[in-house]
mmCIF file of C-alpha atoms in Angstrom:
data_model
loop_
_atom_site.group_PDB
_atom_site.id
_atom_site.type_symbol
_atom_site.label_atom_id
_atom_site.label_comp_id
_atom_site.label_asym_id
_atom_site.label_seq_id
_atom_site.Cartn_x
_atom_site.Cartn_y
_atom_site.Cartn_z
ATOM 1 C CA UNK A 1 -60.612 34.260 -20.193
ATOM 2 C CA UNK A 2 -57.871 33.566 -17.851
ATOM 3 C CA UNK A 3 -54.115 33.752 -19.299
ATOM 4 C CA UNK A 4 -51.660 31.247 -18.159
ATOM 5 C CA UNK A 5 -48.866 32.531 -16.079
ATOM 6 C CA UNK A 6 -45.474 33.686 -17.834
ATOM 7 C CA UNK A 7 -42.049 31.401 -17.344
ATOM 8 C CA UNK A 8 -41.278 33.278 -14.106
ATOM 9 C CA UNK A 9 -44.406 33.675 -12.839
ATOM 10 C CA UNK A 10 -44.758 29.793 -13.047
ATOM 11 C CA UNK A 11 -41.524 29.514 -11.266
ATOM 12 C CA UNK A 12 -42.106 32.000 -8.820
ATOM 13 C CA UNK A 13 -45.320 29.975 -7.633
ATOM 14 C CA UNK A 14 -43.456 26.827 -7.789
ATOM 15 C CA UNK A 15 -40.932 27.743 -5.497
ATOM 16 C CA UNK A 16 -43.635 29.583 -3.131
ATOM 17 C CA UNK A 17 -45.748 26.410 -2.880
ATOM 18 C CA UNK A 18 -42.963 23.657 -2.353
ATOM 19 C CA UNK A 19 -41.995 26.183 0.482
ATOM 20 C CA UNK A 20 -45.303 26.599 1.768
ATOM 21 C CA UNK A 21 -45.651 22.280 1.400
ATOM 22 C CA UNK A 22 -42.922 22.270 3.627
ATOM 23 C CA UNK A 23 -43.895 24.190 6.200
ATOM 24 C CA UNK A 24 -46.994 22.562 6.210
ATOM 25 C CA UNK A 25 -45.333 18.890 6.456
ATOM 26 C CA UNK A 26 -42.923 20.260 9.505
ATOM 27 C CA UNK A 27 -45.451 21.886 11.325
ATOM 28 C CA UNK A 28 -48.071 18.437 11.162
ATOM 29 C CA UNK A 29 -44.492 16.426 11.921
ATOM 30 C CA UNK A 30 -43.611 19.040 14.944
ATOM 31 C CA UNK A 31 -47.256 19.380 16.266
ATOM 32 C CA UNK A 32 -48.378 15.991 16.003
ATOM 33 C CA UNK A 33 -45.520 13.840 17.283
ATOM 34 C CA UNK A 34 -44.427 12.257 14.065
ATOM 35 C CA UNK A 35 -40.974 12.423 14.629
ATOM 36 C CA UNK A 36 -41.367 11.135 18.577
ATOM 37 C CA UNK A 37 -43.173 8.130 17.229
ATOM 38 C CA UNK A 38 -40.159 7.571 15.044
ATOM 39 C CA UNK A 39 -41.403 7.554 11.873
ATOM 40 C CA UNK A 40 -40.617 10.280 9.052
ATOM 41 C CA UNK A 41 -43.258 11.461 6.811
ATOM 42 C CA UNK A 42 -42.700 9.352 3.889
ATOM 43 C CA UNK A 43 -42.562 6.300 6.160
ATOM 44 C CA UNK A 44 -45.781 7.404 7.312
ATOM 45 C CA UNK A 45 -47.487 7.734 3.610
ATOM 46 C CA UNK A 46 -46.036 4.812 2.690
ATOM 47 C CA UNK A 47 -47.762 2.602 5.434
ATOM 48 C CA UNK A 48 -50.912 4.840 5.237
ATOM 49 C CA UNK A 49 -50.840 3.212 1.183
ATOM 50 C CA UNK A 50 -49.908 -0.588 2.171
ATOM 51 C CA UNK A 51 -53.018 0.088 4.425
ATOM 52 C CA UNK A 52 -55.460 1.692 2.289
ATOM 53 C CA UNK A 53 -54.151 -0.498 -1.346
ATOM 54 C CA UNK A 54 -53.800 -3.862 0.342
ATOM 55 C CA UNK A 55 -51.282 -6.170 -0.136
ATOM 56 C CA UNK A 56 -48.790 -5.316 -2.437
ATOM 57 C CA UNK A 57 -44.911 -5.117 -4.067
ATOM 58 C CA UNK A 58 -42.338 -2.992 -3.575
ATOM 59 C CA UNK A 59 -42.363 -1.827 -6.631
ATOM 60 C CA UNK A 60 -45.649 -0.556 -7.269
ATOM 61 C CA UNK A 61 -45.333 1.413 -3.805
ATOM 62 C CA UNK A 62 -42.469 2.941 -5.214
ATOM 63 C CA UNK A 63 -44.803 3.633 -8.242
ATOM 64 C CA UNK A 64 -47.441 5.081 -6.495
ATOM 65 C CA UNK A 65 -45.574 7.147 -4.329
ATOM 66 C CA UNK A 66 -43.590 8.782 -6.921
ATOM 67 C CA UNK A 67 -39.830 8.004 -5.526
ATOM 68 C CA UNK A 68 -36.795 5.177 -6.611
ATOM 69 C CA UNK A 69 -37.194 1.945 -5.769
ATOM 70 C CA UNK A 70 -33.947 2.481 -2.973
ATOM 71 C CA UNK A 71 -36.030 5.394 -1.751
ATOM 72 C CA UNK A 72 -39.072 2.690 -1.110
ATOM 73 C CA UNK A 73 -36.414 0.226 0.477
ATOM 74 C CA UNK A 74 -35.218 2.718 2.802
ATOM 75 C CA UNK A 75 -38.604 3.294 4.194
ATOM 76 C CA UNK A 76 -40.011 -0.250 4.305
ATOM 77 C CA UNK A 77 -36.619 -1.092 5.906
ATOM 78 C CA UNK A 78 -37.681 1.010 8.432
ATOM 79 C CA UNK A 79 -41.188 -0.303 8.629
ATOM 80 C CA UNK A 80 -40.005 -3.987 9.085
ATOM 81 C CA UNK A 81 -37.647 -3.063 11.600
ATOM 82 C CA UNK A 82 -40.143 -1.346 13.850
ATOM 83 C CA UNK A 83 -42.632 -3.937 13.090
ATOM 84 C CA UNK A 84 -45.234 -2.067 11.449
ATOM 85 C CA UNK A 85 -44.963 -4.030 8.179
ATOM 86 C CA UNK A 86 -44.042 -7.397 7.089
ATOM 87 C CA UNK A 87 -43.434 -9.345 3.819
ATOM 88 C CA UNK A 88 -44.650 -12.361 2.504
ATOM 89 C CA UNK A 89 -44.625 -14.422 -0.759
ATOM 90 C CA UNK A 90 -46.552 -13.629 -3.197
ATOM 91 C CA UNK A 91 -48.863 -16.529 -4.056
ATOM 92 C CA UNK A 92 -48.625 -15.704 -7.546
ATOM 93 C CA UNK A 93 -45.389 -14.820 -8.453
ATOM 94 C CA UNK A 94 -42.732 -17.022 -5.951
ATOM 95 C CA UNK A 95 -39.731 -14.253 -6.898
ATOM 96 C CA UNK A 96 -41.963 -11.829 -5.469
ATOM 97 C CA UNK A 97 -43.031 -10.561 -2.294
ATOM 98 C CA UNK A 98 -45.965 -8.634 -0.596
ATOM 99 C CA UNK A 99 -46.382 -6.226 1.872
ATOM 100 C CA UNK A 100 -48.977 -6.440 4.196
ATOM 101 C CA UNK A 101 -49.588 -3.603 7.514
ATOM 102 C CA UNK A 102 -49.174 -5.836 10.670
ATOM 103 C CA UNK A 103 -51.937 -4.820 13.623
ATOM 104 C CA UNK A 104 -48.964 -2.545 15.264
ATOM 105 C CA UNK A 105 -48.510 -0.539 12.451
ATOM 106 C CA UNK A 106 -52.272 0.120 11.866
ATOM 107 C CA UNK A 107 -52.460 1.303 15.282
ATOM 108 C CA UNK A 108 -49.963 3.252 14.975
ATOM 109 C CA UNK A 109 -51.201 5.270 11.435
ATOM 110 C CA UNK A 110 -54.711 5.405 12.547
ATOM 111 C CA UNK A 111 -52.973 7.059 16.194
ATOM 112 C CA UNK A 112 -50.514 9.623 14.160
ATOM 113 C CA UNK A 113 -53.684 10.392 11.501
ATOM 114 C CA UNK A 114 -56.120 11.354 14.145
ATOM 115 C CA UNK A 115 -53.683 13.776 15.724
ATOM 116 C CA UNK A 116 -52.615 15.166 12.172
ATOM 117 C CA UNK A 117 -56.789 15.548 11.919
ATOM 118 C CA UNK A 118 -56.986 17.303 15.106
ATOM 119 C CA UNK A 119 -54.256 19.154 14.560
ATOM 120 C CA UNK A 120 -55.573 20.481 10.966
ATOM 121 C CA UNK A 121 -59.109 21.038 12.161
ATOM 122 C CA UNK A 122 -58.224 23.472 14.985
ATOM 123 C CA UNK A 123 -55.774 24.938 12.616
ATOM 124 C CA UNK A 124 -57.861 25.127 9.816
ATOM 125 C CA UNK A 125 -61.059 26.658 12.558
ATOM 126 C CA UNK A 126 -58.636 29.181 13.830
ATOM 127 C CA UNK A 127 -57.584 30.743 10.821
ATOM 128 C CA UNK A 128 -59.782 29.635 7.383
ATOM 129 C CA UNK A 129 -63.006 32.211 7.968
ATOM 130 C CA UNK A 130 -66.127 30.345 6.879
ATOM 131 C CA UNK A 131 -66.077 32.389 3.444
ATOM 132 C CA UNK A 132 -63.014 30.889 2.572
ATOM 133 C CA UNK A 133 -63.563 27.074 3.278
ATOM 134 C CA UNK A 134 -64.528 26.912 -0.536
ATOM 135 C CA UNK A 135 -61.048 28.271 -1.695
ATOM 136 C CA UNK A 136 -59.103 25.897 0.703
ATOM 137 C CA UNK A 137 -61.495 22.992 -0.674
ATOM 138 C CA UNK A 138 -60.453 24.664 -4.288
ATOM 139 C CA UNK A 139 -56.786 24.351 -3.218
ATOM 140 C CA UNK A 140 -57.086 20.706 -1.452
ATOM 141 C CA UNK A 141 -58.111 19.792 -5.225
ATOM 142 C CA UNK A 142 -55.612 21.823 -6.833
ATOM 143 C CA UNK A 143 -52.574 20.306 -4.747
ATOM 144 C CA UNK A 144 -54.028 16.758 -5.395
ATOM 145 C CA UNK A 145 -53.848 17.063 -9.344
ATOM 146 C CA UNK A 146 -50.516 18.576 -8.825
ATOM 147 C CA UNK A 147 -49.302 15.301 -6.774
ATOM 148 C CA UNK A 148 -50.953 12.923 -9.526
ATOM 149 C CA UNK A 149 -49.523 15.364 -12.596
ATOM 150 C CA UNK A 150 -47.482 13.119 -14.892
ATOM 151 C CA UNK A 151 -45.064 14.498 -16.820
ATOM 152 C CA UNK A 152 -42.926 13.215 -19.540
ATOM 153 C CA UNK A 153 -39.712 13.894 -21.557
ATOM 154 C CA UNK A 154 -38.647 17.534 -21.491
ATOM 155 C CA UNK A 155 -42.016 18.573 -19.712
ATOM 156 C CA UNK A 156 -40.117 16.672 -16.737
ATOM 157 C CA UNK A 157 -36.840 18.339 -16.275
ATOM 158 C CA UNK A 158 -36.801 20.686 -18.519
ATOM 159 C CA UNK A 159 -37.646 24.488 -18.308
ATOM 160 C CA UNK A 160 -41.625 25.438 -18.127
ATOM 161 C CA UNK A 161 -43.493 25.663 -21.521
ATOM 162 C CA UNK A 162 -43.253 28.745 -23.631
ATOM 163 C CA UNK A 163 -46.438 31.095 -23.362
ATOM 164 C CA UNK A 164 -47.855 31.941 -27.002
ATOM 165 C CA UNK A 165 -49.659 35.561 -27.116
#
């Protein structure tokens, strides 16, 4: 039977993976050319979903991607401008608008993804061994439920959950 981890324990591993995240999102951003194609990271998930969802609002993007509504502006403001996404009405809801990926800005995720890919495989080949491809597959799936936990009231902002003996 495995225990759950005390208070600090918790908290030790939270801080430890949202350092190790980070890493991992500066090295893919310093490797792969992100920030020479002008685009930040969050710019760049947030075309990758207007791709892969189809068209839709602002406000389900902000949804999905788990930031404020300004936070979503900033970044399709940025989108527009470079002309990588563009809005039009939505044909069932005139006060409304939806965001579609123009052809530029599908060239230019599928471009930064395949170097991100490369980039991860040869990473990933020079220092994952073979007998450990199942535990980064374990972790891939780990790191996903922790992106799509949701977490309400106190379980939000407050302090972790008491461990019972």
């Amino acid at each position: 039977m495995t225990s759950r981890p005390s208070p600090a324990e918790a908290e030790e591993a939270a801080v430890s993976l949202a350092m190790a995240v980070s890493r991992l999102r500066l090295r893919l951003r310093e490797e792969t050319g992100t920030r020479q194609a002008g685009l930040s990271l969050s710019q760049l998930a947030v075309l990758k979903r207007i791709i892969e969802d189809g068209p839709t609002t602002a406000a389900a993007l902000a949804s999905a991607e788990h930031v404020s509504q300004q936070a979503i502006a900033q970044s399709l403001a940025a989108l527009k401008s470079g002309g990588l996404v563009q809005a039009g009405p939505d044909p069932t809801d005139g006060r409304k608008s939806l965001l579609t990926a123009a052809a530029a800005g599908r060239r230019r995720r599928d471009s930064l993804f395949a170097s991100h890919t490369a980039w991860l495989t040869r990473a990933i080949e020079a220092t994952v061994p073979p007998a450990d491809r199942d535990d980064l597959g374990r972790a891939i799936a780990l790191l996903e439920r922790l992106a799509d936990a949701e977490l309400t009231g106190e379980a939000r902002s407050g302090p972790p959950p008491a461990v019972s003996s």
